[in-house]
PDB file of C-alpha atoms in Angstrom:
ATOM      1  CA  MET V 120      20.547  15.008  17.604  1.00 86.00           C
ATOM      2  CA  LYS V 121      18.637  11.936  16.447  1.00 95.00           C
ATOM      3  CA  LYS V 122      15.775  12.556  14.077  1.00 97.00           C
ATOM      4  CA  GLN V 123      12.355  11.402  15.255  1.00 98.00           C
ATOM      5  CA  PHE V 124       9.794   9.521  13.167  1.00 98.00           C
ATOM      6  CA  ALA V 125       6.702   7.394  13.801  1.00 98.00           C
ATOM      7  CA  VAL V 126       3.888   5.446  12.202  1.00 98.00           C
ATOM      8  CA  ILE V 127       0.269   5.936  13.261  1.00 98.00           C
ATOM      9  CA  GLY V 128      -2.665   3.609  12.703  1.00 96.00           C
ATOM     10  CA  HIS V 129      -5.319   1.571  14.497  1.00 95.00           C
ATOM     11  CA  PRO V 130      -4.958  -1.288  15.209  1.00 89.00           C
ATOM     12  CA  ILE V 131      -1.244  -1.382  14.545  1.00 91.00           C
ATOM     13  CA  GLY V 132       0.209  -4.098  16.765  1.00 82.00           C
ATOM     14  CA  HIS V 133       1.622  -6.219  13.926  1.00 80.00           C
ATOM     15  CA  THR V 134       3.095  -3.423  11.803  1.00 89.00           C
ATOM     16  CA  MET V 135       6.332  -4.144   9.932  1.00 93.00           C
ATOM     17  CA  SER V 136       7.139  -0.432   9.595  1.00 95.00           C
ATOM     18  CA  PRO V 137       9.714  -0.149  12.434  1.00 96.00           C
ATOM     19  CA  PHE V 138      11.692  -3.107  11.069  1.00 97.00           C
ATOM     20  CA  ILE V 139      11.712  -1.760   7.497  1.00 97.00           C
ATOM     21  CA  HIS V 140      12.289   1.921   8.260  1.00 98.00           C
ATOM     22  CA  SER V 141      14.989   1.297  10.872  1.00 97.00           C
ATOM     23  CA  ARG V 142      16.927  -0.717   8.295  1.00 98.00           C
ATOM     24  CA  LEU V 143      16.492   2.032   5.685  1.00 98.00           C
ATOM     25  CA  PHE V 144      17.799   4.665   8.111  1.00 98.00           C
ATOM     26  CA  GLU V 145      20.751   2.412   8.886  1.00 97.00           C
ATOM     27  CA  LEU V 146      21.514   1.864   5.190  1.00 97.00           C
ATOM     28  CA  ALA V 147      21.404   5.627   4.565  1.00 97.00           C
ATOM     29  CA  GLY V 148      23.577   6.443   7.583  1.00 96.00           C
ATOM     30  CA  VAL V 149      20.811   8.519   9.184  1.00 97.00           C
ATOM     31  CA  GLU V 150      20.525   8.481  12.983  1.00 97.00           C
ATOM     32  CA  ALA V 151      16.827   8.250  13.774  1.00 98.00           C
ATOM     33  CA  ASP V 152      14.270   6.725  16.123  1.00 98.00           C
ATOM     34  CA  TYR V 153      11.055   5.277  14.696  1.00 98.00           C
ATOM     35  CA  GLN V 154       8.147   4.641  17.048  1.00 97.00           C
ATOM     36  CA  VAL V 155       4.716   3.045  16.710  1.00 97.00           C
ATOM     37  CA  MET V 156       1.638   5.000  17.801  1.00 97.00           C
ATOM     38  CA  ASP V 157      -1.738   3.282  18.055  1.00 97.00           C
ATOM     39  CA  VAL V 158      -4.185   6.130  17.533  1.00 98.00           C
ATOM     40  CA  ALA V 159      -7.921   5.464  17.558  1.00 97.00           C
ATOM     41  CA  PRO V 160      -9.891   7.544  15.006  1.00 96.00           C
ATOM     42  CA  GLU V 161     -11.550   9.653  17.696  1.00 97.00           C
ATOM     43  CA  ASN V 162      -8.134  10.598  19.132  1.00 97.00           C
ATOM     44  CA  LEU V 163      -6.440  11.709  15.905  1.00 98.00           C
ATOM     45  CA  GLY V 164      -6.924  15.442  16.537  1.00 97.00           C
ATOM     46  CA  GLN V 165      -5.420  15.166  20.012  1.00 97.00           C
ATOM     47  CA  VAL V 166      -2.090  13.729  18.800  1.00 97.00           C
ATOM     48  CA  ILE V 167      -1.546  16.144  15.895  1.00 97.00           C
ATOM     49  CA  PRO V 168       0.547  18.651  17.935  1.00 96.00           C
ATOM     50  CA  SER V 169       2.966  15.922  19.054  1.00 96.00           C
ATOM     51  CA  LEU V 170       3.119  14.463  15.517  1.00 97.00           C
ATOM     52  CA  LYS V 171       4.082  17.836  14.101  1.00 95.00           C
ATOM     53  CA  GLU V 172       7.049  17.962  16.482  1.00 96.00           C
ATOM     54  CA  LEU V 173       8.510  14.905  14.701  1.00 97.00           C
ATOM     55  CA  ASP V 174      10.693  15.134  11.603  1.00 98.00           C
ATOM     56  CA  GLY V 175       8.154  12.987   9.783  1.00 98.00           C
ATOM     57  CA  PHE V 176       5.650  10.178  10.147  1.00 98.00           C
ATOM     58  CA  ASN V 177       3.836   7.478   8.231  1.00 98.00           C
ATOM     59  CA  ILE V 178       0.080   6.929   8.222  1.00 96.00           C
ATOM     60  CA  THR V 179      -1.764   3.673   7.772  1.00 91.00           C
ATOM     61  CA  ILE V 180      -5.373   2.497   8.104  1.00 85.00           C
ATOM     62  CA  PRO V 181      -7.683   4.186   9.071  1.00 89.00           C
ATOM     63  CA  HIS V 182      -6.068   7.651   8.962  1.00 94.00           C
ATOM     64  CA  LYS V 183      -4.851   8.089   5.366  1.00 92.00           C
ATOM     65  CA  GLN V 184      -7.714  10.429   4.452  1.00 90.00           C
ATOM     66  CA  ALA V 185      -8.588  11.715   7.926  1.00 95.00           C
ATOM     67  CA  ILE V 186      -5.098  13.200   8.375  1.00 97.00           C
ATOM     68  CA  ILE V 187      -5.450  15.563   5.388  1.00 97.00           C
ATOM     69  CA  PRO V 188      -7.329  18.467   7.078  1.00 97.00           C
ATOM     70  CA  TYR V 189      -4.610  18.669   9.745  1.00 98.00           C
ATOM     71  CA  LEU V 190      -1.735  19.174   7.275  1.00 98.00           C
ATOM     72  CA  ASP V 191      -0.339  22.516   6.075  1.00 97.00           C
ATOM     73  CA  ARG V 192       0.204  21.483   2.472  1.00 97.00           C
ATOM     74  CA  LEU V 193      -0.493  18.543   0.200  1.00 97.00           C
ATOM     75  CA  ASP V 194       1.624  17.153  -2.631  1.00 96.00           C
ATOM     76  CA  ARG V 195      -0.151  17.206  -6.021  1.00 93.00           C
ATOM     77  CA  ILE V 196      -0.350  13.405  -6.279  1.00 92.00           C
ATOM     78  CA  ALA V 197      -1.614  13.025  -2.700  1.00 93.00           C
ATOM     79  CA  GLN V 198      -4.239  15.654  -3.491  1.00 92.00           C
ATOM     80  CA  MET V 199      -5.369  13.800  -6.611  1.00 88.00           C
ATOM     81  CA  TYR V 200      -5.519  10.470  -4.763  1.00 88.00           C
ATOM     82  CA  GLY V 201      -7.104  11.978  -1.653  1.00 86.00           C
ATOM     83  CA  SER V 202      -4.765   9.880   0.472  1.00 88.00           C
ATOM     84  CA  VAL V 203      -1.615  10.488   2.542  1.00 94.00           C
ATOM     85  CA  ASN V 204       0.754   7.876   3.951  1.00 95.00           C
ATOM     86  CA  THR V 205       3.876  10.021   4.466  1.00 98.00           C
ATOM     87  CA  VAL V 206       4.287  13.391   6.181  1.00 98.00           C
ATOM     88  CA  LYS V 207       7.444  15.499   6.289  1.00 98.00           C
ATOM     89  CA  THR V 208       7.740  18.317   8.824  1.00 97.00           C
ATOM     90  CA  ALA V 209      10.241  21.104   8.157  1.00 94.00           C
ATOM     91  CA  ASP V 210      10.374  24.642   9.570  1.00 91.00           C
ATOM     92  CA  GLY V 211       7.050  24.041  11.281  1.00 90.00           C
ATOM     93  CA  VAL V 212       5.286  23.140   8.019  1.00 96.00           C
ATOM     94  CA  SER V 213       3.755  19.664   7.629  1.00 98.00           C
ATOM     95  CA  SER V 214       3.562  18.343   4.055  1.00 98.00           C
ATOM     96  CA  GLY V 215       1.570  15.271   3.049  1.00 98.00           C
ATOM     97  CA  TYR V 216       2.522  12.756   0.331  1.00 97.00           C
ATOM     98  CA  THR V 217       1.438   9.337  -0.848  1.00 95.00           C
ATOM     99  CA  THR V 218       4.079   6.761  -1.721  1.00 96.00           C
ATOM    100  CA  ASP V 219       1.636   3.879  -2.195  1.00 93.00           C
ATOM    101  CA  PRO V 220       1.641   4.366  -6.009  1.00 94.00           C
ATOM    102  CA  ASP V 221       5.443   4.063  -6.060  1.00 95.00           C
ATOM    103  CA  GLY V 222       5.260   0.855  -4.035  1.00 95.00           C
ATOM    104  CA  PHE V 223       2.654  -0.714  -6.311  1.00 96.00           C
ATOM    105  CA  VAL V 224       4.268   0.178  -9.640  1.00 97.00           C
ATOM    106  CA  ILE V 225       7.830  -0.709  -8.616  1.00 95.00           C
ATOM    107  CA  ALA V 226       6.726  -4.009  -7.023  1.00 96.00           C
ATOM    108  CA  LEU V 227       5.099  -4.997 -10.323  1.00 97.00           C
ATOM    109  CA  GLN V 228       8.166  -3.938 -12.322  1.00 96.00           C
ATOM    110  CA  LYS V 229      10.563  -5.862 -10.098  1.00 92.00           C
ATOM    111  CA  GLY V 230       8.268  -8.899 -10.272  1.00 93.00           C
ATOM    112  CA  GLY V 231       8.264  -8.818 -14.062  1.00 96.00           C
ATOM    113  CA  ILE V 232       4.527  -8.096 -14.306  1.00 98.00           C
ATOM    114  CA  PRO V 233       3.463  -5.470 -16.880  1.00 97.00           C
ATOM    115  CA  LEU V 234       0.829  -2.908 -15.946  1.00 98.00           C
ATOM    116  CA  SER V 235      -1.001  -3.213 -19.240  1.00 98.00           C
ATOM    117  CA  GLY V 236      -3.997  -4.751 -20.976  1.00 98.00           C
ATOM    118  CA  ARG V 237      -7.105  -5.665 -18.991  1.00 98.00           C
ATOM    119  CA  VAL V 238      -6.644  -5.020 -15.273  1.00 98.00           C
ATOM    120  CA  VAL V 239      -9.233  -6.138 -12.712  1.00 98.00           C
ATOM    121  CA  ILE V 240      -9.003  -4.600  -9.242  1.00 98.00           C
ATOM    122  CA  VAL V 241     -10.959  -6.288  -6.471  1.00 98.00           C
ATOM    123  CA  GLY V 242     -12.010  -3.687  -3.902  1.00 95.00           C
ATOM    124  CA  THR V 243     -12.784   0.039  -3.598  1.00 91.00           C
ATOM    125  CA  GLY V 244     -10.788   1.164  -0.542  1.00 84.00           C
ATOM    126  CA  GLY V 245      -7.707   3.367  -0.346  1.00 80.00           C
ATOM    127  CA  VAL V 246      -5.334   0.796  -1.833  1.00 85.00           C
ATOM    128  CA  ALA V 247      -7.776  -0.021  -4.651  1.00 91.00           C
ATOM    129  CA  ARG V 248      -8.094   3.693  -5.387  1.00 90.00           C
ATOM    130  CA  THR V 249      -4.310   4.025  -5.756  1.00 90.00           C
ATOM    131  CA  MET V 250      -4.075   1.007  -8.021  1.00 95.00           C
ATOM    132  CA  ALA V 251      -7.028   2.091 -10.161  1.00 96.00           C
ATOM    133  CA  TYR V 252      -5.437   5.490 -10.771  1.00 95.00           C
ATOM    134  CA  GLU V 253      -2.101   3.907 -11.719  1.00 96.00           C
ATOM    135  CA  ALA V 254      -3.772   1.401 -14.065  1.00 97.00           C
ATOM    136  CA  CYS V 255      -5.774   4.136 -15.796  1.00 97.00           C
ATOM    137  CA  ILE V 256      -2.742   6.423 -16.087  1.00 96.00           C
ATOM    138  CA  ALA V 257      -0.886   3.498 -17.700  1.00 97.00           C
ATOM    139  CA  GLY V 258      -3.676   3.205 -20.281  1.00 97.00           C
ATOM    140  CA  CYS V 259      -5.086  -0.091 -19.034  1.00 98.00           C
ATOM    141  CA  SER V 260      -8.676  -1.184 -19.499  1.00 98.00           C
ATOM    142  CA  THR V 261      -9.559  -1.190 -15.800  1.00 98.00           C
ATOM    143  CA  THR V 262     -12.452  -2.904 -14.026  1.00 98.00           C
ATOM    144  CA  LEU V 263     -13.401  -2.474 -10.380  1.00 98.00           C
ATOM    145  CA  ALA V 264     -14.894  -5.798  -9.263  1.00 98.00           C
ATOM    146  CA  VAL V 265     -16.815  -5.563  -5.994  1.00 97.00           C
ATOM    147  CA  ARG V 266     -19.455  -7.072  -3.745  1.00 95.00           C
ATOM    148  CA  ARG V 267     -23.009  -5.863  -4.249  1.00 96.00           C
ATOM    149  CA  GLU V 268     -22.888  -3.661  -1.137  1.00 96.00           C
ATOM    150  CA  ASP V 269     -19.824  -1.832  -2.510  1.00 96.00           C
ATOM    151  CA  LEU V 270     -21.195  -1.165  -6.005  1.00 96.00           C
ATOM    152  CA  SER V 271     -22.196   2.458  -5.336  1.00 96.00           C
ATOM    153  CA  MET V 272     -18.745   3.194  -3.886  1.00 95.00           C
ATOM    154  CA  ALA V 273     -17.118   1.647  -6.963  1.00 97.00           C
ATOM    155  CA  ALA V 274     -19.343   3.770  -9.220  1.00 97.00           C
ATOM    156  CA  ARG V 275     -18.250   6.929  -7.364  1.00 95.00           C
ATOM    157  CA  LEU V 276     -14.587   5.997  -7.746  1.00 95.00           C
ATOM    158  CA  ALA V 277     -15.059   5.273 -11.459  1.00 96.00           C
ATOM    159  CA  GLY V 278     -16.783   8.636 -11.896  1.00 95.00           C
ATOM    160  CA  GLU V 279     -13.947  10.402 -10.121  1.00 93.00           C
ATOM    161  CA  LEU V 280     -11.366   8.694 -12.328  1.00 94.00           C
ATOM    162  CA  LEU V 281     -13.217   9.762 -15.447  1.00 94.00           C
ATOM    163  CA  SER V 282     -13.441  13.307 -14.122  1.00 93.00           C
ATOM    164  CA  ASN V 283      -9.702  13.532 -13.358  1.00 90.00           C
ATOM    165  CA  LEU V 284      -8.409  11.375 -16.220  1.00 91.00           C
ATOM    166  CA  HIS V 285     -10.703  12.071 -19.159  1.00 89.00           C
ATOM    167  CA  THR V 286      -9.346   9.234 -21.286  1.00 90.00           C
ATOM    168  CA  ALA V 287      -9.584   6.597 -18.515  1.00 94.00           C
ATOM    169  CA  ALA V 288     -11.052   3.254 -19.582  1.00 96.00           C
ATOM    170  CA  ILE V 289     -12.778   2.362 -16.335  1.00 97.00           C
ATOM    171  CA  SER V 290     -15.790   0.173 -15.556  1.00 97.00           C
ATOM    172  CA  THR V 291     -17.385  -1.588 -12.601  1.00 97.00           C
ATOM    173  CA  CYS V 292     -18.924  -5.006 -12.138  1.00 97.00           C
ATOM    174  CA  LEU V 293     -20.137  -7.372  -9.455  1.00 97.00           C
ATOM    175  CA  LEU V 294     -17.635 -10.058  -8.452  1.00 96.00           C
ATOM    176  CA  GLU V 295     -20.236 -12.686  -9.266  1.00 95.00           C
ATOM    177  CA  HIS V 296     -20.469 -11.384 -12.866  1.00 96.00           C
ATOM    178  CA  LEU V 297     -16.725 -11.071 -13.455  1.00 97.00           C
ATOM    179  CA  LYS V 298     -15.363 -12.947 -16.472  1.00 95.00           C
ATOM    180  CA  GLY V 299     -11.937 -13.504 -18.039  1.00 92.00           C
ATOM    181  CA  PRO V 300      -9.559 -13.288 -19.702  1.00 97.00           C
ATOM    182  CA  ILE V 301      -7.611 -10.944 -17.400  1.00 98.00           C
ATOM    183  CA  ASP V 302      -4.076  -9.680 -17.925  1.00 98.00           C
ATOM    184  CA  LEU V 303      -3.616  -8.578 -14.312  1.00 98.00           C
ATOM    185  CA  LEU V 304      -5.829  -9.453 -11.356  1.00 98.00           C
ATOM    186  CA  VAL V 305      -5.246  -7.326  -8.254  1.00 98.00           C
ATOM    187  CA  ASN V 306      -6.558  -8.070  -4.780  1.00 97.00           C
ATOM    188  CA  ALA V 307      -6.878  -4.715  -2.997  1.00 95.00           C
ATOM    189  CA  THR V 308      -9.001  -6.070  -0.135  1.00 93.00           C
ATOM    190  CA  PRO V 309      -8.021  -7.653   3.216  1.00 90.00           C
ATOM    191  CA  VAL V 310      -9.478 -10.997   2.056  1.00 94.00           C
ATOM    192  CA  GLY V 311      -6.950 -13.728   2.819  1.00 92.00           C
ATOM    193  CA  MET V 312      -5.094 -11.692   5.441  1.00 90.00           C
ATOM    194  CA  TYR V 313      -4.069 -13.174   8.797  1.00 84.00           C
ATOM    195  CA  PRO V 314      -5.906 -14.614  10.708  1.00 84.00           C
ATOM    196  CA  ASP V 315      -8.504 -15.506   8.003  1.00 89.00           C
ATOM    197  CA  THR V 316      -5.894 -16.995   5.697  1.00 92.00           C
ATOM    198  CA  ASP V 317      -8.133 -19.538   3.949  1.00 94.00           C
ATOM    199  CA  ALA V 318     -10.247 -16.928   2.162  1.00 95.00           C
ATOM    200  CA  ILE V 319      -9.892 -16.141  -1.558  1.00 96.00           C
ATOM    201  CA  PRO V 320     -11.609 -13.067  -3.088  1.00 96.00           C
ATOM    202  CA  VAL V 321     -12.481 -14.547  -6.509  1.00 96.00           C
ATOM    203  CA  ARG V 322     -13.823 -17.787  -8.007  1.00 95.00           C
ATOM    204  CA  ASP V 323     -11.485 -20.507  -9.268  1.00 93.00           C
ATOM    205  CA  GLU V 324     -12.440 -19.895 -12.909  1.00 95.00           C
ATOM    206  CA  ILE V 325     -11.389 -16.232 -12.612  1.00 96.00           C
ATOM    207  CA  LEU V 326      -7.988 -17.259 -11.329  1.00 94.00           C
ATOM    208  CA  ALA V 327      -7.657 -19.764 -14.157  1.00 95.00           C
ATOM    209  CA  SER V 328      -8.123 -16.951 -16.690  1.00 96.00           C
ATOM    210  CA  SER V 329      -5.693 -14.465 -15.042  1.00 98.00           C
ATOM    211  CA  ALA V 330      -2.220 -14.234 -16.577  1.00 98.00           C
ATOM    212  CA  ASN V 331      -0.756 -12.266 -13.646  1.00 98.00           C
ATOM    213  CA  VAL V 332      -1.909 -11.811 -10.040  1.00 98.00           C
ATOM    214  CA  PHE V 333      -0.910  -9.188  -7.478  1.00 98.00           C
ATOM    215  CA  ASP V 334      -2.070  -9.431  -3.855  1.00 97.00           C
ATOM    216  CA  ALA V 335      -1.650  -6.373  -1.628  1.00 94.00           C
ATOM    217  CA  VAL V 336      -1.881  -8.632   1.440  1.00 92.00           C
ATOM    218  CA  TYR V 337       1.580  -9.311   2.894  1.00 89.00           C
ATOM    219  CA  ASN V 338       0.625 -11.417   5.904  1.00 86.00           C
ATOM    220  CA  PRO V 339       0.805 -14.283   5.058  1.00 88.00           C
ATOM    221  CA  LEU V 340       3.573 -13.785   2.514  1.00 89.00           C
ATOM    222  CA  GLU V 341       1.978 -16.233   0.094  1.00 92.00           C
ATOM    223  CA  THR V 342      -1.800 -16.001   0.377  1.00 95.00           C
ATOM    224  CA  LYS V 343      -4.145 -18.753  -0.758  1.00 96.00           C
ATOM    225  CA  LEU V 344      -4.912 -16.519  -3.740  1.00 97.00           C
ATOM    226  CA  LEU V 345      -1.254 -16.458  -4.791  1.00 97.00           C
ATOM    227  CA  GLN V 346      -0.819 -20.183  -4.151  1.00 97.00           C
ATOM    228  CA  ALA V 347      -3.793 -20.999  -6.367  1.00 96.00           C
ATOM    229  CA  ALA V 348      -2.694 -18.536  -9.062  1.00 97.00           C
ATOM    230  CA  ARG V 349       0.841 -19.945  -9.094  1.00 96.00           C
ATOM    231  CA  ALA V 350      -0.584 -23.469  -9.410  1.00 95.00           C
ATOM    232  CA  ASN V 351      -2.475 -22.243 -12.502  1.00 94.00           C
ATOM    233  CA  GLY V 352       0.768 -20.998 -14.052  1.00 95.00           C
ATOM    234  CA  SER V 353       0.156 -17.291 -13.377  1.00 97.00           C
ATOM    235  CA  LYS V 354       3.017 -14.955 -12.520  1.00 97.00           C
ATOM    236  CA  VAL V 355       2.434 -13.647  -8.979  1.00 97.00           C
ATOM    237  CA  VAL V 356       3.657 -10.866  -6.668  1.00 97.00           C
ATOM    238  CA  GLY V 357       2.704 -10.467  -2.999  1.00 95.00           C
ATOM    239  CA  GLY V 358       2.353  -7.374  -0.843  1.00 94.00           C
ATOM    240  CA  MET V 359       5.775  -7.307   0.864  1.00 94.00           C
ATOM    241  CA  PRO V 360       7.698  -5.706  -2.052  1.00 95.00           C
ATOM    242  CA  MET V 361       5.036  -2.989  -2.278  1.00 95.00           C
ATOM    243  CA  LEU V 362       5.376  -2.351   1.457  1.00 95.00           C
ATOM    244  CA  VAL V 363       9.163  -2.036   1.220  1.00 97.00           C
ATOM    245  CA  TRP V 364       9.244   0.095  -1.940  1.00 97.00           C
ATOM    246  CA  GLN V 365       6.680   2.584  -0.615  1.00 97.00           C
ATOM    247  CA  ALA V 366       8.886   2.892   2.495  1.00 98.00           C
ATOM    248  CA  VAL V 367      11.902   3.581   0.263  1.00 98.00           C
ATOM    249  CA  ALA V 368       9.928   6.388  -1.394  1.00 97.00           C
ATOM    250  CA  SER V 369       9.126   7.854   2.051  1.00 98.00           C
ATOM    251  CA  HIS V 370      12.844   8.100   2.867  1.00 98.00           C
ATOM    252  CA  LYS V 371      13.545   9.881  -0.399  1.00 97.00           C
ATOM    253  CA  ILE V 372      10.970  12.491   0.675  1.00 98.00           C
ATOM    254  CA  TRP V 373      12.337  12.781   4.211  1.00 98.00           C
ATOM    255  CA  ASP V 374      16.066  13.066   3.494  1.00 95.00           C
ATOM    256  CA  GLY V 375      16.713  12.370  -0.189  1.00 96.00           C
ATOM    257  CA  SER V 376      18.157   8.924   0.522  1.00 96.00           C
ATOM    258  CA  GLU V 377      18.992   6.643  -2.399  1.00 95.00           C
ATOM    259  CA  TYR V 378      19.499   2.892  -2.095  1.00 96.00           C
ATOM    260  CA  ARG V 379      21.211   0.123  -4.028  1.00 95.00           C
ATOM    261  CA  GLN V 380      18.917  -2.434  -5.659  1.00 92.00           C
ATOM    262  CA  GLU V 381      20.688  -5.320  -3.935  1.00 95.00           C
ATOM    263  CA  ASP V 382      20.141  -3.711  -0.509  1.00 97.00           C
ATOM    264  CA  ILE V 383      16.407  -3.376  -1.124  1.00 95.00           C
ATOM    265  CA  ASP V 384      16.194  -6.948  -2.440  1.00 92.00           C
ATOM    266  CA  GLN V 385      17.874  -8.080   0.777  1.00 95.00           C
ATOM    267  CA  LEU V 386      15.490  -5.965   2.864  1.00 96.00           C
ATOM    268  CA  CYS V 387      12.475  -7.555   1.141  1.00 93.00           C
ATOM    269  CA  GLU V 388      13.905 -10.990   1.943  1.00 92.00           C
ATOM    270  CA  ASP V 389      14.750 -10.077   5.550  1.00 95.00           C
ATOM    271  CA  SER V 390      11.336  -8.488   6.099  1.00 95.00           C
ATOM    272  CA  SER V 391       9.695 -11.683   4.857  1.00 91.00           C
ATOM    273  CA  LYS V 392      11.793 -13.760   7.274  1.00 91.00           C
ATOM    274  CA  GLU V 393      10.970 -11.399  10.143  1.00 93.00           C
ATOM    275  CA  LEU V 394       7.260 -11.702   9.390  1.00 89.00           C
ATOM    276  CA  GLN V 395       7.462 -15.490   9.307  1.00 86.00           C
ATOM    277  CA  LYS V 396       9.345 -15.489  12.612  1.00 87.00           C
ATOM    278  CA  ARG V 397       6.725 -13.300  14.282  1.00 82.00           C
ATOM    279  CA  PHE V 398       3.849 -15.498  13.203  1.00 75.00           C
ATOM    280  CA  ALA V 399       5.510 -18.908  13.528  1.00 66.00           C
ATOM    281  CA  GLY V 400       3.125 -21.283  15.220  1.00 54.00           C
ATOM    282  CA  LYS V 401       0.197 -18.847  15.161  1.00 54.00           C
TER     283      LYS V 401
END
């Protein structure tokens, strides 16, 4: 019998998950169907029974935190991060995990960017939270740079990091007050994402003082932020490798699958081509 999986989110029309996960199942020799479910926040509780009948499912915005009360158990890392993007169901028990940290760290490693020194993370949402934890765990001097309206949220996240990681070097600042030099600049906001592709989250002088730049946005593949950073001589990595590597980590949870590096490199390339094909002329 084919295994059954899905991804839930809202809106979710342009998700790359079916393309990536179907290829990973194929590479692992696992027979499985992977469906897309657009679930509005107010309907999450209604779909839980049908989700728990699946072998597993992925969660994306805006359900990564809202799903937690519905699960039977939570992995230690997912509990610390307060976020779930992967659920495995076995023997009627649903277990929640987060593979976003794996995606972020491995994408940096494969791109030749060290997670060290002074790291500036733009944003305070779920992705920013993941990246801030990983930067602090790695011993980086980490700054959350935000808009004025997000300053209190950034302060709460910084306080939480200090509470959970007592040696964390974490601070907050307004984007308008941000100064270099920066070893790694991370965009953890939707700024620059399709269809508003002309937007850049930081000033030109900040980019000029950033040695490395990571953008979690994967549509477009090369955001204006990455284009400008590359023109300044910075080493850059976009969001697609993170998306693929966190999917790889999901499959390891679901069925213990392991993959060859060259197959994942090819999947990153093919996923990029598929994305370009979907949005050609838009």
